Amino acid sequence: MSDDAALIGESATGAGELEATAAAVRLAREESALDQAISADRLATYLAAANGDRALARALYVWDRDLSIAILADIAILEVAMRNAMHLALSSVWGQTWYENPKLELDDRTLRQLRTAWEDLPNGVRRNRLDPRLPGRLVARCMFGFWANLLDAGDHFGSEPRRYRVDYEFLWRNSLHQAFRGGAAVARAEHARYTRPWAHEAVRTVNALRNRVAHHEPLINGFPLPGQGRRLTAKEGHQACRKLAQMIDRDLATWLDRSSMVPTLLGSQPTPV
């Protein structure tokens, strides 16, 4: 090799080393920025899961983010399907504007949620009460928790001395049991009865998972069920979503199984090298 060739080779090697060093500095700066953005308290959850390995903790954080996004994507389908099914069931008995039918007793909590959804509509939409699209627009403004609450036992209406409990078993027996076409089959498979409390528990579990991922809370250690003092794993949460899909429509469940990215992500959790 000539002296010129050797010098060129050394120059290229030196340039490569400088570029690698610059890349390492950029990466360290970016990782430090991510650590600060996450916050020490939040990162501590992932550091504990990674036994103190900071690189693995970051990888777990990103994996958790991707898993949450995939779960939320599935729930986006389920939420729309469920509220449409429940709206249809209620409409079949009390009309498209069931929410303003005086024959349908609703508790104060539900009425507050309806009022919030109503006030969230544009003024022009609210003024045109004869618009056939209005019920659908109002339904779309009602949160997941609103529909879950329609499946519980019901709460109170009115003020003393005329305050009384509204029994939502009436809603279930007269209409809402029709909203879950596959519910009876799913319950039988679990050796359970297709009842309002059973359906409520299934929906409430998915609602708890939805709130968890929507508020960017970690899934690495599962998620709590409100008022029950126990946690479910992310895998159990995914199974709860599949169950709700089967309750609503068996074909919808098949579609969700085929399209969901959750199983792939559950199987690709970062582990120590």
PDB file of C-alpha atoms in Angstrom:
ATOM      1  CA  MET A   1       0.000   0.000   0.000  1.00  0.00           C
ATOM      2  CA  SER A   2       1.336   3.437  -0.925  1.00  0.00           C
ATOM      3  CA  ASP A   3       1.849   6.182   1.630  1.00  0.00           C
ATOM      4  CA  ASP A   4      -1.016   8.147   0.065  1.00  0.00           C
ATOM      5  CA  ALA A   5      -3.380   5.171   0.359  1.00  0.00           C
ATOM      6  CA  ALA A   6      -2.403   4.662   3.985  1.00  0.00           C
ATOM      7  CA  LEU A   7      -3.078   8.318   4.756  1.00  0.00           C
ATOM      8  CA  ILE A   8      -6.480   8.129   3.072  1.00  0.00           C
ATOM      9  CA  GLY A   9      -7.319   5.006   5.058  1.00  0.00           C
ATOM     10  CA  GLU A  10      -6.278   6.624   8.334  1.00  0.00           C
ATOM     11  CA  SER A  11      -8.298   9.739   7.455  1.00  0.00           C
ATOM     12  CA  ALA A  12     -11.397   7.677   6.709  1.00  0.00           C
ATOM     13  CA  THR A  13     -10.978   5.743   9.943  1.00  0.00           C
ATOM     14  CA  GLY A  14     -10.600   8.935  11.906  1.00  0.00           C
ATOM     15  CA  ALA A  15     -13.679  10.464  10.277  1.00  0.00           C
ATOM     16  CA  GLY A  16     -15.657   7.329  11.046  1.00  0.00           C
ATOM     17  CA  GLU A  17     -14.606   7.412  14.682  1.00  0.00           C
ATOM     18  CA  LEU A  18     -15.549  11.085  14.964  1.00  0.00           C
ATOM     19  CA  GLU A  19     -18.933  10.399  13.404  1.00  0.00           C
ATOM     20  CA  ALA A  20     -19.554   7.478  15.770  1.00  0.00           C
ATOM     21  CA  THR A  21     -18.570   9.619  18.754  1.00  0.00           C
ATOM     22  CA  ALA A  22     -20.887  12.417  17.618  1.00  0.00           C
ATOM     23  CA  ALA A  23     -23.727   9.923  17.175  1.00  0.00           C
ATOM     24  CA  ALA A  24     -23.134   8.523  20.673  1.00  0.00           C
ATOM     25  CA  VAL A  25     -23.211  12.047  22.129  1.00  0.00           C
ATOM     26  CA  ARG A  26     -26.479  12.799  20.312  1.00  0.00           C
ATOM     27  CA  LEU A  27     -28.005   9.542  21.515  1.00  0.00           C
ATOM     28  CA  ALA A  28     -26.978  10.215  25.123  1.00  0.00           C
ATOM     29  CA  ARG A  29     -28.478  13.705  24.903  1.00  0.00           C
ATOM     30  CA  GLU A  30     -31.737  12.374  23.440  1.00  0.00           C
ATOM     31  CA  GLU A  31     -31.984   9.618  26.063  1.00  0.00           C
ATOM     32  CA  SER A  32     -31.399  12.181  28.801  1.00  0.00           C
ATOM     33  CA  ALA A  33     -34.194  14.318  27.326  1.00  0.00           C
ATOM     34  CA  LEU A  34     -36.516  11.297  27.324  1.00  0.00           C
ATOM     35  CA  ASP A  35     -35.656  10.546  30.965  1.00  0.00           C
ATOM     36  CA  GLN A  36     -36.467  14.132  31.935  1.00  0.00           C
ATOM     37  CA  ALA A  37     -39.704  14.102  29.936  1.00  0.00           C
ATOM     38  CA  ILE A  38     -40.852  10.885  31.603  1.00  0.00           C
ATOM     39  CA  SER A  39     -39.891  12.177  35.099  1.00  0.00           C
ATOM     40  CA  ALA A  40     -37.915  10.284  37.719  1.00  0.00           C
ATOM     41  CA  ASP A  41     -41.011   9.020  39.545  1.00  0.00           C
ATOM     42  CA  ARG A  42     -42.570   7.605  36.394  1.00  0.00           C
ATOM     43  CA  LEU A  43     -39.331   6.103  35.127  1.00  0.00           C
ATOM     44  CA  ALA A  44     -38.856   4.414  38.512  1.00  0.00           C
ATOM     45  CA  THR A  45     -41.699   2.006  37.657  1.00  0.00           C
ATOM     46  CA  TYR A  46     -39.797   0.805  34.611  1.00  0.00           C
ATOM     47  CA  LEU A  47     -36.407   0.821  36.336  1.00  0.00           C
ATOM     48  CA  ALA A  48     -37.848  -1.506  38.963  1.00  0.00           C
ATOM     49  CA  ALA A  49     -39.166  -3.828  36.248  1.00  0.00           C
ATOM     50  CA  ALA A  50     -35.744  -3.684  34.535  1.00  0.00           C
ATOM     51  CA  ASN A  51     -33.781  -4.339  37.754  1.00  0.00           C
ATOM     52  CA  GLY A  52     -32.078  -0.968  37.429  1.00  0.00           C
ATOM     53  CA  ASP A  53     -31.049  -1.348  33.774  1.00  0.00           C
ATOM     54  CA  ARG A  54     -31.753   2.150  32.428  1.00  0.00           C
ATOM     55  CA  ALA A  55     -31.591   1.144  28.756  1.00  0.00           C
ATOM     56  CA  LEU A  56     -34.045  -1.698  29.337  1.00  0.00           C
ATOM     57  CA  ALA A  57     -36.274   0.637  31.351  1.00  0.00           C
ATOM     58  CA  ARG A  58     -36.470   3.010  28.379  1.00  0.00           C
ATOM     59  CA  ALA A  59     -37.239   0.109  26.059  1.00  0.00           C
ATOM     60  CA  LEU A  60     -40.016  -1.047  28.398  1.00  0.00           C
ATOM     61  CA  TYR A  61     -41.439   2.465  28.501  1.00  0.00           C
ATOM     62  CA  VAL A  62     -41.615   2.655  24.696  1.00  0.00           C
ATOM     63  CA  TRP A  63     -43.088  -0.860  24.542  1.00  0.00           C
ATOM     64  CA  ASP A  64     -45.692   0.133  27.135  1.00  0.00           C
ATOM     65  CA  ARG A  65     -46.558   3.196  25.026  1.00  0.00           C
ATOM     66  CA  ASP A  66     -46.990   1.098  21.886  1.00  0.00           C
ATOM     67  CA  LEU A  67     -49.110  -1.464  23.750  1.00  0.00           C
ATOM     68  CA  SER A  68     -51.344   1.273  25.149  1.00  0.00           C
ATOM     69  CA  ILE A  69     -51.850   2.740  21.672  1.00  0.00           C
ATOM     70  CA  ALA A  70     -52.760  -0.682  20.269  1.00  0.00           C
ATOM     71  CA  ILE A  71     -55.240  -1.343  23.097  1.00  0.00           C
ATOM     72  CA  LEU A  72     -56.793   2.095  22.655  1.00  0.00           C
ATOM     73  CA  ALA A  73     -57.162   1.413  18.928  1.00  0.00           C
ATOM     74  CA  ASP A  74     -59.148  -1.759  19.712  1.00  0.00           C
ATOM     75  CA  ILE A  75     -61.281   0.027  22.293  1.00  0.00           C
ATOM     76  CA  ALA A  76     -62.015   2.807  19.792  1.00  0.00           C
ATOM     77  CA  ILE A  77     -63.844   0.187  17.716  1.00  0.00           C
ATOM     78  CA  LEU A  78     -65.511  -1.418  20.742  1.00  0.00           C
ATOM     79  CA  GLU A  79     -66.703   1.851  22.242  1.00  0.00           C
ATOM     80  CA  VAL A  80     -68.448   2.978  19.064  1.00  0.00           C
ATOM     81  CA  ALA A  81     -69.954  -0.474  18.502  1.00  0.00           C
ATOM     82  CA  MET A  82     -71.224  -0.727  22.072  1.00  0.00           C
ATOM     83  CA  ARG A  83     -72.779   2.729  22.263  1.00  0.00           C
ATOM     84  CA  ASN A  84     -74.468   2.221  18.886  1.00  0.00           C
ATOM     85  CA  ALA A  85     -75.852  -1.142  20.006  1.00  0.00           C
ATOM     86  CA  MET A  86     -77.134   0.292  23.287  1.00  0.00           C
ATOM     87  CA  HIS A  87     -78.599   3.343  21.533  1.00  0.00           C
ATOM     88  CA  LEU A  88     -80.420   1.046  19.102  1.00  0.00           C
ATOM     89  CA  ALA A  89     -81.770  -1.102  21.941  1.00  0.00           C
ATOM     90  CA  LEU A  90     -83.014   1.927  23.876  1.00  0.00           C
ATOM     91  CA  SER A  91     -84.502   3.458  20.721  1.00  0.00           C
ATOM     92  CA  SER A  92     -86.450   0.285  19.961  1.00  0.00           C
ATOM     93  CA  VAL A  93     -88.494   0.785  23.145  1.00  0.00           C
ATOM     94  CA  TRP A  94     -88.424   4.523  23.903  1.00  0.00           C
ATOM     95  CA  GLY A  95     -87.781   6.057  20.476  1.00  0.00           C
ATOM     96  CA  GLN A  96     -84.745   7.713  18.860  1.00  0.00           C
ATOM     97  CA  THR A  97     -84.861  10.484  21.455  1.00  0.00           C
ATOM     98  CA  TRP A  98     -85.096   8.030  24.364  1.00  0.00           C
ATOM     99  CA  TYR A  99     -82.956  10.387  26.445  1.00  0.00           C
ATOM    100  CA  GLU A 100     -85.842  12.898  26.654  1.00  0.00           C
ATOM    101  CA  ASN A 101     -88.704  10.403  26.970  1.00  0.00           C
ATOM    102  CA  PRO A 102     -90.367  10.981  30.386  1.00  0.00           C
ATOM    103  CA  LYS A 103     -91.420   7.339  30.537  1.00  0.00           C
ATOM    104  CA  LEU A 104     -87.766   6.323  30.754  1.00  0.00           C
ATOM    105  CA  GLU A 105     -86.595   6.941  34.309  1.00  0.00           C
ATOM    106  CA  LEU A 106     -82.942   7.950  34.617  1.00  0.00           C
ATOM    107  CA  ASP A 107     -81.013   8.758  37.784  1.00  0.00           C
ATOM    108  CA  ASP A 108     -79.427  12.127  38.565  1.00  0.00           C
ATOM    109  CA  ARG A 109     -75.948  10.896  37.666  1.00  0.00           C
ATOM    110  CA  THR A 110     -77.060   9.814  34.200  1.00  0.00           C
ATOM    111  CA  LEU A 111     -78.970  13.038  33.657  1.00  0.00           C
ATOM    112  CA  ARG A 112     -75.869  15.068  34.583  1.00  0.00           C
ATOM    113  CA  GLN A 113     -73.802  13.098  32.083  1.00  0.00           C
ATOM    114  CA  LEU A 114     -76.452  13.624  29.409  1.00  0.00           C
ATOM    115  CA  ARG A 115     -76.544  17.343  30.146  1.00  0.00           C
ATOM    116  CA  THR A 116     -72.757  17.552  29.807  1.00  0.00           C
ATOM    117  CA  ALA A 117     -72.921  15.748  26.454  1.00  0.00           C
ATOM    118  CA  TRP A 118     -75.793  18.001  25.325  1.00  0.00           C
ATOM    119  CA  GLU A 119     -73.922  21.173  26.252  1.00  0.00           C
ATOM    120  CA  ASP A 120     -70.903  19.902  24.324  1.00  0.00           C
ATOM    121  CA  LEU A 121     -72.914  19.999  21.083  1.00  0.00           C
ATOM    122  CA  PRO A 122     -72.606  23.099  18.878  1.00  0.00           C
ATOM    123  CA  ASN A 123     -75.369  25.665  19.451  1.00  0.00           C
ATOM    124  CA  GLY A 124     -76.700  25.230  15.931  1.00  0.00           C
ATOM    125  CA  VAL A 125     -77.086  21.494  16.437  1.00  0.00           C
ATOM    126  CA  ARG A 126     -78.939  21.926  19.742  1.00  0.00           C
ATOM    127  CA  ARG A 127     -81.344  24.463  18.266  1.00  0.00           C
ATOM    128  CA  ASN A 128     -82.427  22.114  15.464  1.00  0.00           C
ATOM    129  CA  ARG A 129     -84.122  19.503  17.671  1.00  0.00           C
ATOM    130  CA  LEU A 130     -85.999  18.002  14.692  1.00  0.00           C
ATOM    131  CA  ASP A 131     -82.773  17.131  12.867  1.00  0.00           C
ATOM    132  CA  PRO A 132     -82.772  13.307  12.564  1.00  0.00           C
ATOM    133  CA  ARG A 133     -79.003  13.364  13.029  1.00  0.00           C
ATOM    134  CA  LEU A 134     -79.262  14.932  16.494  1.00  0.00           C
ATOM    135  CA  PRO A 135     -79.666  11.685  18.506  1.00  0.00           C
ATOM    136  CA  GLY A 136     -76.580  10.182  16.895  1.00  0.00           C
ATOM    137  CA  ARG A 137     -74.564  13.306  17.589  1.00  0.00           C
ATOM    138  CA  LEU A 138     -75.598  13.329  21.220  1.00  0.00           C
ATOM    139  CA  VAL A 139     -74.824   9.633  21.601  1.00  0.00           C
ATOM    140  CA  ALA A 140     -71.346  10.249  20.204  1.00  0.00           C
ATOM    141  CA  ARG A 141     -70.724  12.830  22.954  1.00  0.00           C
ATOM    142  CA  CYS A 142     -71.557  10.386  25.761  1.00  0.00           C
ATOM    143  CA  MET A 143     -68.439   8.909  27.345  1.00  0.00           C
ATOM    144  CA  PHE A 144     -67.719   5.186  27.810  1.00  0.00           C
ATOM    145  CA  GLY A 145     -68.507   5.512  31.513  1.00  0.00           C
ATOM    146  CA  PHE A 146     -71.998   6.776  30.710  1.00  0.00           C
ATOM    147  CA  TRP A 147     -72.865   3.526  28.918  1.00  0.00           C
ATOM    148  CA  ALA A 148     -71.230   1.417  31.620  1.00  0.00           C
ATOM    149  CA  ASN A 149     -73.343   3.206  34.239  1.00  0.00           C
ATOM    150  CA  LEU A 150     -76.559   2.329  32.393  1.00  0.00           C
ATOM    151  CA  LEU A 151     -75.724  -1.303  33.130  1.00  0.00           C
ATOM    152  CA  ASP A 152     -75.241  -0.908  36.870  1.00  0.00           C
ATOM    153  CA  ALA A 153     -77.974  -1.050  39.501  1.00  0.00           C
ATOM    154  CA  GLY A 154     -78.989   2.592  39.135  1.00  0.00           C
ATOM    155  CA  ASP A 155     -78.736   5.487  41.560  1.00  0.00           C
ATOM    156  CA  HIS A 156     -81.004   8.181  43.019  1.00  0.00           C
ATOM    157  CA  PHE A 157     -83.190  10.780  41.395  1.00  0.00           C
ATOM    158  CA  GLY A 158     -84.614  13.985  42.830  1.00  0.00           C
ATOM    159  CA  SER A 159     -84.289  15.793  46.125  1.00  0.00           C
ATOM    160  CA  GLU A 160     -85.742  15.099  49.546  1.00  0.00           C
ATOM    161  CA  PRO A 161     -88.491  14.568  50.437  1.00  0.00           C
ATOM    162  CA  ARG A 162     -89.121  13.105  46.946  1.00  0.00           C
ATOM    163  CA  ARG A 163     -85.780  11.384  46.427  1.00  0.00           C
ATOM    164  CA  TYR A 164     -85.883   7.765  45.316  1.00  0.00           C
ATOM    165  CA  ARG A 165     -83.661   5.119  43.747  1.00  0.00           C
ATOM    166  CA  VAL A 166     -84.026   4.390  40.027  1.00  0.00           C
ATOM    167  CA  ASP A 167     -83.822   0.668  39.287  1.00  0.00           C
ATOM    168  CA  TYR A 168     -81.800   0.069  36.112  1.00  0.00           C
ATOM    169  CA  GLU A 169     -82.847  -3.561  36.079  1.00  0.00           C
ATOM    170  CA  PHE A 170     -85.909  -2.105  34.317  1.00  0.00           C
ATOM    171  CA  LEU A 171     -83.642  -0.773  31.548  1.00  0.00           C
ATOM    172  CA  TRP A 172     -81.942  -4.129  31.211  1.00  0.00           C
ATOM    173  CA  ARG A 173     -85.051  -6.282  31.052  1.00  0.00           C
ATOM    174  CA  ASN A 174     -86.926  -3.983  28.683  1.00  0.00           C
ATOM    175  CA  SER A 175     -84.180  -3.055  26.228  1.00  0.00           C
ATOM    176  CA  LEU A 176     -80.481  -3.238  27.039  1.00  0.00           C
ATOM    177  CA  HIS A 177     -80.263  -7.022  27.136  1.00  0.00           C
ATOM    178  CA  GLN A 178     -80.833  -6.806  23.377  1.00  0.00           C
ATOM    179  CA  ALA A 179     -77.710  -4.701  22.859  1.00  0.00           C
ATOM    180  CA  PHE A 180     -75.337  -7.650  23.331  1.00  0.00           C
ATOM    181  CA  ARG A 181     -76.397 -10.198  20.749  1.00  0.00           C
ATOM    182  CA  GLY A 182     -73.638 -12.612  21.685  1.00  0.00           C
ATOM    183  CA  GLY A 183     -73.893 -12.043  25.424  1.00  0.00           C
ATOM    184  CA  ALA A 184     -75.927 -15.127  26.276  1.00  0.00           C
ATOM    185  CA  ALA A 185     -73.512 -17.414  24.400  1.00  0.00           C
ATOM    186  CA  VAL A 186     -70.459 -15.867  26.077  1.00  0.00           C
ATOM    187  CA  ALA A 187     -72.077 -16.201  29.498  1.00  0.00           C
ATOM    188  CA  ARG A 188     -72.919 -19.870  28.858  1.00  0.00           C
ATOM    189  CA  ALA A 189     -69.314 -20.517  27.850  1.00  0.00           C
ATOM    190  CA  GLU A 190     -68.289 -19.133  31.249  1.00  0.00           C
ATOM    191  CA  HIS A 191     -70.956 -21.218  33.012  1.00  0.00           C
ATOM    192  CA  ALA A 192     -72.585 -17.951  34.046  1.00  0.00           C
ATOM    193  CA  ARG A 193     -76.025 -16.412  33.633  1.00  0.00           C
ATOM    194  CA  TYR A 194     -76.574 -13.619  31.137  1.00  0.00           C
ATOM    195  CA  THR A 195     -77.608 -10.924  33.604  1.00  0.00           C
ATOM    196  CA  ARG A 196     -77.204  -7.188  33.988  1.00  0.00           C
ATOM    197  CA  PRO A 197     -74.506  -7.480  36.711  1.00  0.00           C
ATOM    198  CA  TRP A 198     -72.549  -9.924  34.537  1.00  0.00           C
ATOM    199  CA  ALA A 199     -72.707  -7.586  31.522  1.00  0.00           C
ATOM    200  CA  HIS A 200     -71.887  -4.589  33.698  1.00  0.00           C
ATOM    201  CA  GLU A 201     -68.755  -6.263  35.048  1.00  0.00           C
ATOM    202  CA  ALA A 202     -67.549  -7.056  31.515  1.00  0.00           C
ATOM    203  CA  VAL A 203     -68.095  -3.486  30.321  1.00  0.00           C
ATOM    204  CA  ARG A 204     -66.677  -1.944  33.504  1.00  0.00           C
ATOM    205  CA  THR A 205     -63.434  -3.897  33.105  1.00  0.00           C
ATOM    206  CA  VAL A 206     -62.905  -2.545  29.594  1.00  0.00           C
ATOM    207  CA  ASN A 207     -63.785   0.946  30.827  1.00  0.00           C
ATOM    208  CA  ALA A 208     -61.120   0.694  33.540  1.00  0.00           C
ATOM    209  CA  LEU A 209     -58.566  -0.376  30.919  1.00  0.00           C
ATOM    210  CA  ARG A 210     -59.667   2.421  28.601  1.00  0.00           C
ATOM    211  CA  ASN A 211     -59.195   5.025  31.315  1.00  0.00           C
ATOM    212  CA  ARG A 212     -55.793   3.576  32.131  1.00  0.00           C
ATOM    213  CA  VAL A 213     -54.405   3.826  28.617  1.00  0.00           C
ATOM    214  CA  ALA A 214     -56.203   7.089  27.766  1.00  0.00           C
ATOM    215  CA  HIS A 215     -54.449   8.780  30.699  1.00  0.00           C
ATOM    216  CA  HIS A 216     -51.046   7.297  29.742  1.00  0.00           C
ATOM    217  CA  GLU A 217     -50.748   5.252  32.914  1.00  0.00           C
ATOM    218  CA  PRO A 218     -48.311   2.300  32.939  1.00  0.00           C
ATOM    219  CA  LEU A 219     -49.437  -1.192  31.987  1.00  0.00           C
ATOM    220  CA  ILE A 220     -46.169  -2.878  32.867  1.00  0.00           C
ATOM    221  CA  ASN A 221     -47.643  -3.946  36.229  1.00  0.00           C
ATOM    222  CA  GLY A 222     -51.222  -4.298  34.995  1.00  0.00           C
ATOM    223  CA  PHE A 223     -54.136  -2.069  35.922  1.00  0.00           C
ATOM    224  CA  PRO A 224     -56.488  -1.884  38.932  1.00  0.00           C
ATOM    225  CA  LEU A 225     -60.208  -2.565  38.904  1.00  0.00           C
ATOM    226  CA  PRO A 226     -61.903   0.279  40.821  1.00  0.00           C
ATOM    227  CA  GLY A 227     -63.373  -0.786  44.128  1.00  0.00           C
ATOM    228  CA  GLN A 228     -62.138  -4.372  43.875  1.00  0.00           C
ATOM    229  CA  GLY A 229     -58.627  -4.171  45.302  1.00  0.00           C
ATOM    230  CA  ARG A 230     -57.135  -6.354  42.580  1.00  0.00           C
ATOM    231  CA  ARG A 231     -55.222  -5.827  39.365  1.00  0.00           C
ATOM    232  CA  LEU A 232     -55.453  -7.417  35.952  1.00  0.00           C
ATOM    233  CA  THR A 233     -52.514  -7.929  33.617  1.00  0.00           C
ATOM    234  CA  ALA A 234     -52.410  -6.279  30.209  1.00  0.00           C
ATOM    235  CA  LYS A 235     -53.081  -9.715  28.707  1.00  0.00           C
ATOM    236  CA  GLU A 236     -56.194 -10.100  30.862  1.00  0.00           C
ATOM    237  CA  GLY A 237     -57.270  -6.630  29.760  1.00  0.00           C
ATOM    238  CA  HIS A 238     -56.949  -7.693  26.136  1.00  0.00           C
ATOM    239  CA  GLN A 239     -59.029 -10.783  26.869  1.00  0.00           C
ATOM    240  CA  ALA A 240     -61.678  -8.508  28.411  1.00  0.00           C
ATOM    241  CA  CYS A 241     -61.769  -6.523  25.153  1.00  0.00           C
ATOM    242  CA  ARG A 242     -62.172  -9.732  23.145  1.00  0.00           C
ATOM    243  CA  LYS A 243     -64.980 -10.801  25.447  1.00  0.00           C
ATOM    244  CA  LEU A 244     -66.847  -7.524  24.981  1.00  0.00           C
ATOM    245  CA  ALA A 245     -66.427  -7.790  21.213  1.00  0.00           C
ATOM    246  CA  GLN A 246     -67.928 -11.291  21.307  1.00  0.00           C
ATOM    247  CA  MET A 247     -70.806 -10.020  23.418  1.00  0.00           C
ATOM    248  CA  ILE A 248     -71.593  -7.298  20.885  1.00  0.00           C
ATOM    249  CA  ASP A 249     -71.111  -9.278  17.676  1.00  0.00           C
ATOM    250  CA  ARG A 250     -69.265 -12.536  17.001  1.00  0.00           C
ATOM    251  CA  ASP A 251     -68.132 -11.354  13.555  1.00  0.00           C
ATOM    252  CA  LEU A 252     -66.818  -8.123  15.036  1.00  0.00           C
ATOM    253  CA  ALA A 253     -64.761 -10.197  17.467  1.00  0.00           C
ATOM    254  CA  THR A 254     -63.312 -12.189  14.566  1.00  0.00           C
ATOM    255  CA  TRP A 255     -62.394  -8.983  12.743  1.00  0.00           C
ATOM    256  CA  LEU A 256     -60.772  -7.572  15.871  1.00  0.00           C
ATOM    257  CA  ASP A 257     -58.769 -10.761  16.415  1.00  0.00           C
ATOM    258  CA  ARG A 258     -57.450 -10.476  12.862  1.00  0.00           C
ATOM    259  CA  SER A 259     -56.606  -6.772  12.988  1.00  0.00           C
ATOM    260  CA  SER A 260     -55.412  -6.187  16.560  1.00  0.00           C
ATOM    261  CA  MET A 261     -51.721  -5.498  17.145  1.00  0.00           C
ATOM    262  CA  VAL A 262     -52.036  -6.240  20.861  1.00  0.00           C
ATOM    263  CA  PRO A 263     -51.107  -9.965  20.770  1.00  0.00           C
ATOM    264  CA  THR A 264     -47.923  -9.217  18.794  1.00  0.00           C
ATOM    265  CA  LEU A 265     -46.903  -6.539  21.267  1.00  0.00           C
ATOM    266  CA  LEU A 266     -47.691  -8.711  24.279  1.00  0.00           C
ATOM    267  CA  GLY A 267     -45.308 -11.285  22.831  1.00  0.00           C
ATOM    268  CA  SER A 268     -42.518  -8.789  22.203  1.00  0.00           C
ATOM    269  CA  GLN A 269     -41.970  -7.288  25.652  1.00  0.00           C
ATOM    270  CA  PRO A 270     -38.305  -6.262  25.990  1.00  0.00           C
ATOM    271  CA  THR A 271     -36.249  -8.496  28.245  1.00  0.00           C
ATOM    272  CA  PRO A 272     -32.646  -8.370  29.541  1.00  0.00           C
ATOM    273  CA  VAL A 273     -30.044  -9.362  26.960  1.00  0.00           C
TER     274      VAL A 273
END
